[in-house]
Every structure is written in C-alpha cells, then in structure tokens.
Short mmCIF file of C-alpha atoms in Angstrom, two decimals:
data_model
loop_
_atom_site.label_atom_id
_atom_site.label_comp_id
_atom_site.label_asym_id
_atom_site.label_seq_id
_atom_site.Cartn_x
_atom_site.Cartn_y
_atom_site.Cartn_z
CA MET A 239 15.24 68.82 -9.70
CA ALA A 240 11.67 69.76 -8.48
CA THR A 241 8.77 67.32 -9.05
CA THR A 242 5.47 68.49 -10.40
CA PRO A 243 2.21 67.70 -8.63
CA ALA A 244 1.24 65.23 -11.35
CA THR A 245 4.35 63.15 -10.81
CA ARG A 246 4.85 63.47 -7.10
CA GLY A 247 4.29 60.21 -5.03
CA THR A 248 3.51 58.07 -8.06
CA ALA A 249 5.54 54.85 -8.82
CA PRO A 250 7.07 54.41 -12.20
CA LYS A 251 4.92 52.26 -14.49
CA VAL A 252 6.46 48.87 -15.66
CA ALA A 253 5.71 47.90 -19.15
CA PRO A 254 4.03 44.45 -19.50
CA PRO A 255 6.13 41.70 -21.08
CA SER A 256 5.99 41.56 -24.87
CA GLY A 257 7.09 39.18 -27.49
CA PRO A 258 8.41 35.73 -26.48
CA ALA A 259 8.22 36.57 -22.78
CA ARG A 260 4.53 37.38 -22.89
CA THR A 261 3.79 34.22 -25.01
CA ALA A 262 5.59 32.07 -22.51
CA THR A 263 3.83 33.58 -19.57
CA SER A 264 0.38 33.17 -21.20
CA ARG A 265 1.23 29.55 -22.16
CA TRP A 266 2.29 28.77 -18.52
CA LYS A 267 -0.97 30.23 -17.17
CA ARG A 268 -3.01 28.11 -19.66
CA VAL A 269 -1.07 24.98 -18.49
CA ARG A 270 -1.64 25.85 -14.82
CA ASN A 271 -5.31 26.51 -15.31
CA ARG A 272 -5.69 23.24 -17.21
CA VAL A 273 -3.90 21.25 -14.45
CA ASN A 274 -6.05 22.89 -11.71
CA ALA A 275 -9.17 22.16 -13.68
CA LEU A 276 -8.22 18.49 -14.03
CA SER A 277 -6.93 17.93 -10.54
CA GLY A 278 -9.33 20.04 -8.43
CA ARG A 279 -8.54 21.68 -5.19
CA PRO A 280 -6.53 19.33 -2.83
CA SER A 281 -8.01 18.90 0.65
CA ALA A 282 -6.12 18.89 3.92
CA SER A 283 -6.10 15.04 3.87
CA TYR A 284 -4.24 15.21 0.58
CA TYR A 285 -1.23 16.84 2.21
CA TRP A 286 -1.39 14.66 5.31
CA ILE A 287 -1.33 11.50 3.14
CA ILE A 288 1.63 12.77 1.06
CA ALA A 289 3.53 13.88 4.22
CA THR A 290 3.12 10.61 6.05
CA THR A 291 3.85 8.48 2.93
CA VAL A 292 7.09 10.29 2.25
CA ALA A 293 8.19 10.00 5.93
CA LEU A 294 7.47 6.35 6.00
CA THR A 295 9.19 5.68 2.74
CA ALA A 296 12.21 7.61 3.95
CA VAL A 297 12.30 5.63 7.16
CA GLY A 298 12.07 2.40 5.16
CA LEU A 299 14.95 3.36 2.91
CA MET A 300 17.14 4.19 5.90
CA THR A 301 16.34 0.95 7.66
CA VAL A 302 16.71 -1.16 4.56
CA LEU A 303 20.22 0.30 4.21
CA SER A 304 21.10 -0.50 7.82
CA ALA A 305 19.62 -4.10 7.88
CA SER A 306 20.58 -5.21 4.26
CA ALA A 307 24.16 -3.86 4.56
CA ALA A 308 25.02 -6.30 7.32
CA GLU A 309 23.49 -9.20 5.49
CA SER A 310 25.26 -8.19 2.25
CA ILE A 311 28.59 -7.92 4.02
CA SER A 312 28.12 -11.33 5.59
CA ALA A 313 27.42 -12.76 2.04
CA GLY A 314 30.37 -11.01 0.55
CA ILE A 315 28.39 -8.72 -1.86
CA ASP A 316 28.00 -5.01 -2.21
CA PRO A 317 26.45 -3.62 0.99
CA TYR A 318 24.60 -0.89 -0.99
CA SER A 319 23.06 -3.07 -3.69
CA LEU A 320 19.64 -3.63 -2.07
CA PHE A 321 19.41 -0.08 -0.95
CA ILE A 322 20.08 1.24 -4.44
CA LYS A 323 17.43 -1.08 -5.83
CA GLU A 324 14.90 -0.13 -3.26
CA SER A 325 15.64 3.65 -3.78
CA MET A 326 14.99 3.19 -7.52
CA PHE A 327 11.66 1.49 -6.77
CA ALA A 328 10.79 4.15 -4.30
CA GLY A 329 11.51 7.01 -6.89
CA PHE A 330 9.43 5.21 -9.51
CA GLY A 331 6.61 4.50 -7.04
CA LEU A 332 6.44 8.10 -5.84
CA VAL A 333 6.27 9.31 -9.44
CA LEU A 334 3.49 6.82 -10.21
CA MET A 335 1.68 7.89 -7.06
CA MET A 336 1.57 11.48 -8.21
CA VAL A 337 0.57 10.52 -11.73
CA LEU A 338 -2.39 8.48 -10.36
CA SER A 339 -3.41 11.38 -8.09
CA PHE A 340 -4.27 13.32 -11.25
CA VAL A 341 -6.36 10.55 -12.69
CA PRO A 342 -10.17 11.38 -12.31
CA PRO A 343 -12.61 8.78 -11.02
CA SER A 344 -13.87 8.19 -14.42
CA GLY A 345 -10.30 7.16 -15.53
CA LEU A 346 -9.99 4.94 -12.52
CA LYS A 347 -13.23 3.15 -13.48
CA ARG A 348 -11.95 2.50 -16.95
CA MET A 349 -8.89 0.89 -15.37
CA ALA A 350 -10.89 -1.61 -13.20
CA TRP A 351 -11.53 -4.49 -15.58
CA PRO A 352 -8.17 -4.35 -17.35
CA THR A 353 -6.17 -4.35 -14.21
CA LEU A 354 -8.26 -7.23 -12.72
CA GLY A 355 -7.84 -9.32 -15.90
CA LEU A 356 -4.07 -8.68 -16.09
CA SER A 357 -3.61 -9.55 -12.37
CA ALA A 358 -5.49 -12.80 -12.80
CA LEU A 359 -3.48 -13.66 -15.92
CA LEU A 360 -0.16 -13.05 -14.11
CA LEU A 361 -1.22 -15.04 -11.14
CA MET A 362 -2.10 -18.07 -13.41
CA LEU A 363 1.30 -17.70 -15.10
CA VAL A 364 2.98 -17.84 -11.67
CA VAL A 365 1.10 -20.95 -10.71
CA PHE A 366 0.85 -22.92 -13.89
CA THR A 367 3.92 -21.97 -16.06
CA PRO A 368 7.77 -22.18 -15.54
CA LEU A 369 7.70 -18.36 -15.28
CA GLY A 370 6.79 -18.73 -11.57
CA VAL A 371 9.60 -18.54 -9.25
CA ASN A 372 9.75 -20.15 -5.77
CA ILE A 373 11.32 -17.91 -3.11
CA GLY A 374 11.38 -18.95 0.55
CA GLY A 375 8.87 -21.72 -0.04
CA ASN A 376 6.33 -19.48 -1.74
CA ARG A 377 5.71 -19.50 -5.37
CA ASN A 378 4.40 -15.96 -5.76
CA TRP A 379 6.98 -14.31 -8.17
CA ILE A 380 6.95 -14.19 -11.87
CA ASN A 381 10.28 -13.99 -13.69
CA PHE A 382 10.54 -12.15 -17.07
CA GLY A 383 14.36 -12.40 -17.12
CA ASN A 384 17.36 -12.29 -14.86
CA SER A 385 16.72 -8.72 -13.80
CA ILE A 386 12.88 -8.38 -14.03
CA GLN A 387 10.80 -10.09 -11.29
CA PHE A 388 7.36 -9.12 -10.14
CA GLN A 389 4.88 -10.25 -7.53
CA PRO A 390 1.42 -10.33 -9.13
CA SER A 391 -0.36 -10.77 -5.80
CA GLU A 392 0.62 -7.23 -4.82
CA ALA A 393 -1.05 -5.86 -7.95
CA ALA A 394 -4.16 -8.01 -7.35
CA LYS A 395 -4.86 -6.01 -4.18
CA LEU A 396 -5.16 -2.78 -6.05
CA ALA A 397 -6.94 -4.41 -8.94
CA LEU A 398 -9.53 -5.87 -6.61
CA ALA A 399 -10.17 -2.57 -4.98
CA LEU A 400 -10.83 -0.81 -8.23
CA TRP A 401 -13.00 -3.56 -9.64
CA MET A 402 -15.07 -3.95 -6.48
CA GLY A 403 -15.65 -0.17 -6.46
CA LEU A 404 -16.93 -0.28 -10.01
CA VAL A 405 -19.17 -3.39 -9.58
CA LEU A 406 -20.64 -2.41 -6.18
CA SER A 407 -21.27 1.27 -7.17
CA ARG A 408 -23.63 -0.04 -9.90
CA LYS A 409 -25.70 -2.16 -7.49
CA GLY A 410 -26.85 0.65 -5.25
CA ARG A 411 -29.52 -0.50 -2.71
CA LEU A 412 -29.50 -4.01 -4.18
CA MET A 413 -26.46 -4.65 -1.83
CA ALA A 414 -28.82 -5.18 1.02
CA ASP A 415 -29.76 -8.47 -0.56
CA TRP A 416 -27.43 -11.31 0.35
CA ARG A 417 -27.28 -12.57 -3.21
CA HIS A 418 -25.98 -9.23 -4.46
CA THR A 419 -23.54 -9.10 -1.62
CA LEU A 420 -22.08 -12.40 -2.63
CA LEU A 421 -22.26 -12.07 -6.38
CA PRO A 422 -20.02 -11.49 -8.23
CA VAL A 423 -17.44 -10.23 -5.83
CA VAL A 424 -17.07 -13.35 -3.57
CA PRO A 425 -16.55 -15.81 -6.43
CA ILE A 426 -14.09 -13.59 -8.41
CA GLY A 427 -12.28 -12.62 -5.24
CA GLY A 428 -12.19 -16.32 -4.18
CA ILE A 429 -10.53 -17.30 -7.44
CA LEU A 430 -7.74 -14.82 -6.85
CA VAL A 431 -7.27 -15.99 -3.26
CA LEU A 432 -7.19 -19.58 -4.53
CA LEU A 433 -4.52 -18.71 -7.05
CA ILE A 434 -2.44 -17.10 -4.33
CA LEU A 435 -2.88 -20.02 -1.99
CA LEU A 436 -1.71 -22.41 -4.75
CA GLY A 437 1.56 -20.54 -4.50
CA HIS A 438 1.60 -21.32 -0.72
CA ASP A 439 1.37 -17.61 0.22
CA LEU A 440 -1.06 -17.71 3.22
CA GLY A 441 -0.05 -14.22 4.51
CA THR A 442 -0.92 -12.42 1.26
CA SER A 443 -4.09 -14.41 0.88
CA VAL A 444 -5.23 -13.26 4.28
CA ILE A 445 -4.66 -9.63 3.34
CA VAL A 446 -6.51 -10.12 0.10
CA MET A 447 -9.56 -11.62 1.95
CA ALA A 448 -9.42 -8.48 4.25
CA VAL A 449 -9.51 -6.28 1.11
CA ILE A 450 -12.60 -8.16 -0.15
CA GLY A 451 -14.30 -7.93 3.22
CA ALA A 452 -13.59 -4.18 3.47
CA GLY A 453 -14.94 -3.60 0.01
CA LEU A 454 -18.20 -5.38 0.77
CA TYR A 455 -18.55 -3.50 4.03
CA PHE A 456 -17.98 -0.02 2.53
CA GLY A 457 -20.26 -0.98 -0.37
CA GLY A 458 -23.18 -1.52 1.91
CA GLY A 459 -23.16 -5.36 1.91
CA SER A 460 -25.44 -7.50 3.98
CA LYS A 461 -24.05 -7.57 7.57
CA ARG A 462 -25.07 -11.24 8.06
CA VAL A 463 -23.14 -12.23 4.94
CA LEU A 464 -20.12 -10.25 6.14
CA ILE A 465 -20.14 -11.87 9.56
CA GLY A 466 -20.49 -15.34 8.04
CA ALA A 467 -17.63 -14.56 5.58
CA VAL A 468 -15.37 -13.59 8.43
CA GLY A 469 -16.05 -16.86 10.22
CA VAL A 470 -15.46 -18.84 7.05
CA GLY A 471 -12.22 -17.00 6.35
CA VAL A 472 -11.00 -17.66 9.91
CA ALA A 473 -11.81 -21.31 9.72
CA ALA A 474 -10.25 -21.61 6.34
CA ALA A 475 -7.00 -19.97 7.49
CA ALA A 476 -6.87 -22.26 10.41
CA ALA A 477 -7.50 -25.34 8.26
CA MET A 478 -4.76 -24.34 5.85
CA ALA A 479 -2.34 -23.86 8.79
CA ALA A 480 -3.33 -27.21 10.18
CA PHE A 481 -2.60 -29.09 6.94
CA SER A 482 0.85 -27.53 6.50
CA GLY A 483 3.74 -28.88 8.61
CA ASN A 484 5.70 -25.66 8.53
CA ARG A 485 2.59 -23.51 9.43
CA THR A 486 1.65 -26.00 12.20
CA ALA A 487 5.15 -25.78 13.70
CA ARG A 488 5.08 -21.93 13.54
CA LEU A 489 1.67 -21.88 15.22
CA SER A 490 2.96 -24.24 17.84
CA GLY A 491 6.01 -21.98 18.43
CA TRP A 492 3.85 -19.06 18.82
CA LEU A 493 1.79 -20.85 21.48
CA GLY A 494 5.06 -21.48 23.33
CA ASN A 495 6.26 -24.89 22.16
CA CYS A 496 9.84 -24.01 21.01
CA SER A 497 11.60 -27.22 22.07
CA ASP A 498 11.36 -29.03 18.73
CA GLY A 499 15.02 -28.35 17.87
CA GLN A 500 14.24 -27.16 14.38
CA GLY A 501 14.87 -23.44 14.97
CA LEU A 502 11.43 -22.38 13.88
CA CYS A 503 11.09 -20.08 16.85
CA ASP A 504 14.45 -18.42 16.37
CA GLN A 505 13.17 -15.59 14.00
CA ALA A 506 10.31 -14.57 16.44
CA GLN A 507 12.44 -14.89 19.56
CA ASN A 508 15.36 -12.86 18.17
CA GLY A 509 12.86 -10.29 16.94
CA LEU A 510 11.62 -9.92 20.54
CA TYR A 511 15.26 -9.70 21.78
CA ALA A 512 15.85 -6.87 19.33
CA LEU A 513 12.81 -4.93 20.49
CA ALA A 514 13.79 -5.54 24.13
CA SER A 515 17.42 -4.39 23.63
CA GLY A 516 16.32 -1.15 22.03
CA ARG A 517 14.64 0.02 25.40
CA TRP A 518 13.45 3.64 25.24
CA PHE A 519 15.81 5.35 22.89
CA GLY A 520 17.46 2.47 20.91
CA VAL A 521 21.09 1.60 20.37
CA GLY A 522 21.54 4.11 17.55
CA LEU A 523 21.11 4.18 13.77
CA GLY A 524 23.06 1.33 12.06
CA GLN A 525 24.12 -0.13 15.52
CA SER A 526 21.76 -3.11 15.56
CA ARG A 527 23.28 -6.48 16.69
CA GLN A 528 20.52 -8.72 15.75
CA LYS A 529 20.72 -7.90 12.06
CA TRP A 530 23.99 -9.73 11.86
CA SER A 531 22.48 -13.01 10.73
CA TRP A 532 20.51 -13.50 14.00
CA ILE A 533 17.21 -12.52 12.36
CA PRO A 534 16.42 -14.06 8.89
CA GLU A 535 14.90 -11.53 6.47
CA ALA A 536 15.84 -8.63 8.74
CA HIS A 537 15.41 -6.14 5.90
CA ASN A 538 12.02 -7.56 4.97
CA ASP A 539 9.36 -9.15 7.20
CA PHE A 540 11.17 -8.43 10.50
CA ILE A 541 12.36 -4.87 9.70
CA PHE A 542 10.19 -3.50 12.54
CA ALA A 543 12.44 -5.41 14.97
CA ILE A 544 15.46 -3.62 13.61
CA LEU A 545 13.59 -0.29 13.92
CA GLY A 546 12.80 -1.10 17.53
CA GLU A 547 16.37 -1.94 18.35
CA GLU A 548 17.92 1.08 16.69
CA LEU A 549 15.35 3.70 17.41
CA GLY A 550 13.84 2.26 20.70
CA LEU A 551 10.29 2.23 21.95
CA LEU A 552 9.91 5.92 21.17
CA GLY A 553 10.95 5.32 17.52
CA THR A 554 8.44 2.45 17.03
CA LEU A 555 5.72 4.57 18.57
CA VAL A 556 6.46 7.33 16.05
CA ILE A 557 6.14 4.71 13.22
CA ILE A 558 2.80 3.55 14.63
CA ALA A 559 1.73 7.11 14.98
CA LEU A 560 2.57 7.80 11.26
CA TYR A 561 0.41 4.81 10.20
CA GLY A 562 -2.31 6.17 12.57
CA VAL A 563 -2.21 9.58 10.75
CA LEU A 564 -2.35 7.84 7.39
CA ALA A 565 -5.35 5.82 8.44
CA PHE A 566 -7.10 8.95 9.80
CA ALA A 567 -6.48 10.84 6.52
CA PHE A 568 -7.78 7.94 4.50
CA PHE A 569 -10.98 7.74 6.71
CA ARG A 570 -11.51 11.56 6.21
CA VAL A 571 -11.42 11.02 2.48
CA ILE A 572 -13.93 8.16 2.75
CA MET A 573 -16.26 10.27 5.01
CA LYS A 574 -16.29 13.18 2.58
CA ARG A 575 -17.30 11.12 -0.34
CA ASN A 576 -20.85 10.19 -0.93
CA ASP A 577 -20.31 7.96 -3.98
CA THR A 578 -20.03 4.18 -3.51
CA PHE A 579 -17.09 3.87 -5.87
CA ALA A 580 -14.84 6.23 -3.95
CA ARG A 581 -15.85 4.74 -0.58
CA VAL A 582 -15.23 1.13 -1.62
CA VAL A 583 -11.91 1.85 -3.39
CA CYS A 584 -10.51 3.95 -0.46
CA GLY A 585 -11.88 1.65 2.17
CA SER A 586 -10.27 -1.43 0.53
CA ILE A 587 -6.94 0.37 0.22
CA LEU A 588 -7.22 1.36 3.87
CA ALA A 589 -7.84 -2.20 4.88
CA TRP A 590 -4.97 -3.35 2.70
CA ILE A 591 -2.17 -0.89 3.96
CA ILE A 592 -3.14 -0.33 7.51
CA GLY A 593 -4.37 -3.98 8.05
CA GLN A 594 -1.05 -5.31 6.60
CA ALA A 595 0.89 -2.90 8.87
CA PHE A 596 -1.07 -4.13 11.88
CA VAL A 597 -0.43 -7.79 11.11
CA ASN A 598 3.24 -7.29 10.57
CA ILE A 599 3.73 -5.29 13.81
CA ALA A 600 1.71 -7.78 15.77
CA MET A 601 3.74 -10.64 14.22
CA VAL A 602 7.04 -9.08 15.29
CA ALA A 603 5.79 -8.26 18.66
CA GLY A 604 4.63 -11.85 19.17
CA LEU A 605 0.92 -11.07 19.30
CA LEU A 606 0.36 -13.12 16.01
CA PRO A 607 2.19 -16.08 14.51
CA VAL A 608 4.76 -15.49 11.85
CA ILE A 609 2.94 -15.58 8.42
CA GLY A 610 5.36 -13.58 6.21
CA VAL A 611 3.70 -10.20 5.63
CA PRO A 612 5.99 -7.26 4.97
CA LEU A 613 5.49 -3.84 6.56
CA PRO A 614 4.05 -1.43 3.96
CA LEU A 615 6.35 1.41 2.75
CA ILE A 616 9.15 0.16 5.05
CA SER A 617 10.07 -3.49 4.29
CA TYR A 618 12.31 -4.26 1.37
CA GLY A 619 10.52 -5.30 -1.81
CA GLY A 620 10.11 -3.44 -5.14
CA SER A 621 6.77 -4.92 -6.12
CA ALA A 622 5.10 -4.31 -2.72
CA LEU A 623 6.55 -0.74 -2.40
CA VAL A 624 5.41 0.30 -5.90
CA MET A 625 1.93 -1.10 -5.57
CA VAL A 626 1.42 0.45 -2.14
CA LEU A 627 2.34 3.83 -3.41
CA ALA A 628 0.12 3.31 -6.44
CA GLY A 629 -2.85 2.56 -4.08
CA ILE A 630 -1.98 5.69 -2.13
CA GLY A 631 -2.07 7.63 -5.40
CA VAL A 632 -5.56 6.37 -6.09
CA VAL A 633 -6.66 7.67 -2.72
CA LEU A 634 -4.96 10.98 -3.43
CA SER A 635 -7.16 11.17 -6.63
CA PHE A 636 -10.23 11.20 -4.50
CA ALA A 637 -8.68 13.55 -1.95
CA ARG A 638 -8.12 16.24 -4.68
CA THR A 639 -11.37 16.06 -6.53
CA ASP A 640 -14.67 17.59 -5.59
CA PRO A 641 -17.40 15.02 -4.77
CA ALA A 642 -20.11 17.37 -6.15
CA SER A 643 -18.35 17.85 -9.48
CA ASP A 644 -17.76 14.10 -9.76
CA ALA A 645 -21.49 13.46 -9.26
CA GLU A 646 -22.47 16.13 -11.80
CA ALA A 647 -20.03 14.62 -14.32
CA GLU A 648 -21.35 11.12 -13.63
CA SER A 649 -24.98 12.23 -13.97
CA ALA A 650 -24.13 14.07 -17.21
CA SER A 651 -22.43 11.02 -18.70
CA ILE A 652 -25.52 8.85 -17.78
CA SER A 653 -27.96 11.26 -19.32
CA SER A 654 -25.96 11.62 -22.51
#
C-alpha cells in the first residue's frame, strides 16, 4: 500500500496515559519533586561518603563473622549468632543514616538539646542506678532487659556534636574571647566526660574530649585556650592512667616491661604476631590462627589484627585508604560550608570517627597503649555501629543541601 506525502516518514503518535495510570504518574512526579526540594542536590562528596561507608561496613561484617565464629565455636555456641546481630544493627544503622541525610539543618538544630539531655540522663542511669552493666571492667552499658542493651557514651558523641554546633553558631565573633570559648561548652562537656570516667572507660572519654576540642576549633575558639585544653587533657589522661593499677600495667607493657607474669601484654603481642604473619597478601579469608583464643576480643577492639592476618599488608592499606577517602570527603563538606553550625558538627564527627580509627589502628600496631577503643564501622558492637552511621547521616545531610539556600532560610526565619 502506497504512503501519502502527509504520512511518509512520520512516527505513529502514542496516546498519553489516561485514567488511573495518569493519576499514578502525576502522583509519583509530585513525590519525586517534593523529595528533591527537601533533600537538595547531592554533591560528589555525598556519594564518596556513602560508598566508603558501605564498603567499610561490609568489610566489618565479613571480619566479624570470621573472628566471632572461632570464639563462638570455642565457647560451644552458634557461630553465626554475633554476625546475625551485627548484620541487623548494620541494616538498621544504614536506614537511619539515609533518614538523617534528608533532615535539613533546621531539623538538626531542633534535635540538639533533646539529644544532649537524653544522653546525659542515660549516662547518669548507667553510673548511679542498677540499670548500669559492668562489662570487661567498664560500667558503660545500660540494660533495659535481657535482650536490650545500649552504650550511652556512643550517643553522647553525636549529641555533643549537634549541641556544640547550635551553641557556637550563635556566638559568632564572640568566640575569639576566651570566656566564650570556655563557656558553656567546656563545663557541659566536662560533665559528660566525668560521667564516662566514673564508668572507668578512659578510651571513650579520650575520644569525647577530642570531639569537644574539634568543635571548639571549627567554631573559631581562642587558640590559646585550645592549646591549654590539650595540655590539660593529656595531663588528666596520664594522671588517670597512673592511679589505675590495670592502666599502669598496660602502659608499662607498652613501654616494654612484659615480665610481670600477669599476661597483660599478651593481647598486644599476639596482635603484632597476627599482623606479622599476614605478610603482604594475608593467609586468606577465615584462615586466621590468632583468632582461636589467642587474641581476647578479636572481633572487637583487635579486629584490625585479624584483618592484617587474613588480608595482609595490602588489605590493611586498603582499609586505611578507605578511612582516608572518608576523611577527605568530610573535609570537603566542611570547606564548602560557610555556616558555623555545619562546620562544627561535621568537624566534630570527623574527629570522632577518623580520630577513633587512628587510635585503634595505632593501638593494634603498638604505637599507642591498649585503651579499649573499637574500630569504627568494622569492630563488633551494635551501639557503636548504629551511632557512627547516624553521625555519617548527619554529615550527608550537609552534603546534599545547598549552603546558600540554608543561609537564606535561616535569615528568613530570623527576620520573621
């Protein structure tokens, strides 16, 4: 059949959807436009943070399974129990991370005071009530039942970051004055540190002090006060170690005195043996020897030693590189923000996660004494994993919002 000039070369027209299909399409477009309006346009740092976070979490689950299975088999329990628990916490934490990434800065500011008050209350319950649980010599867990335990000191890190961002953002140029640098952050933060120390958790208290120092630094605090605070913090940590027999023995062992016969150096020495036996490429996934009751807490504080043994030097360098990429992405978010609230919050979370990773790796490598600090996103621990992922979600919130629009919204709210 011949075609006419009017129809030659033209494509057939498709009728637009009508009825229920058209209604569903328009509804989906409205939802998508609403989400885009709330979340903003994600930056490149946003995707780098998500990629490195998921990668580190996956490595952590894999290593927790390898390390905890051996300990569970030795104890005669299900070798997959700890892995299943950690996987559930990881799933919940990743969902919480993405939910917090959609919370605008105004919503994070409203969360600051409630989260700080709740964290302080939980810490007091741990120290002063029977709800506190002593695990491994540290009273830093709160027990709400046989199956519900939580570590409030992990939540205190994120609460302090949000609260410092809110308080310091209102001071502005007054932060150059030493009195405004000290008040009210140092007294409030000192109370939280004291509550953690009353539970005999020196490692966590050191990380919390680092969070406070980072918040004051990114908030524009007086440099003289910051230098003095660092000196006081180091002196206080040394004094607390000196007045504790267990910490003094660990410090003595770190300095080379391991002839006390108490076995306090065994964990650190076996961790170094694990790293050394891994060589360049490791002994293979799941093939660690040191995890068979040679290293206490192999799935927790010393999980980096198991990584080094099974994946070798190249594997540990990849893990360190992932933390480096995460730190660089955090720093890019900080540099792109001009508001003090975002800089203080993101800077404090940067010091928390990357600082804790540095302390843990240095501890396993023998560069620092053993103080019981887990490796973020990798070590076993539901409270720590969920709160670290929540902190990363807060940083993602700043990575996907436009600083100019935030400033306009804040000025509009102030003028109204």
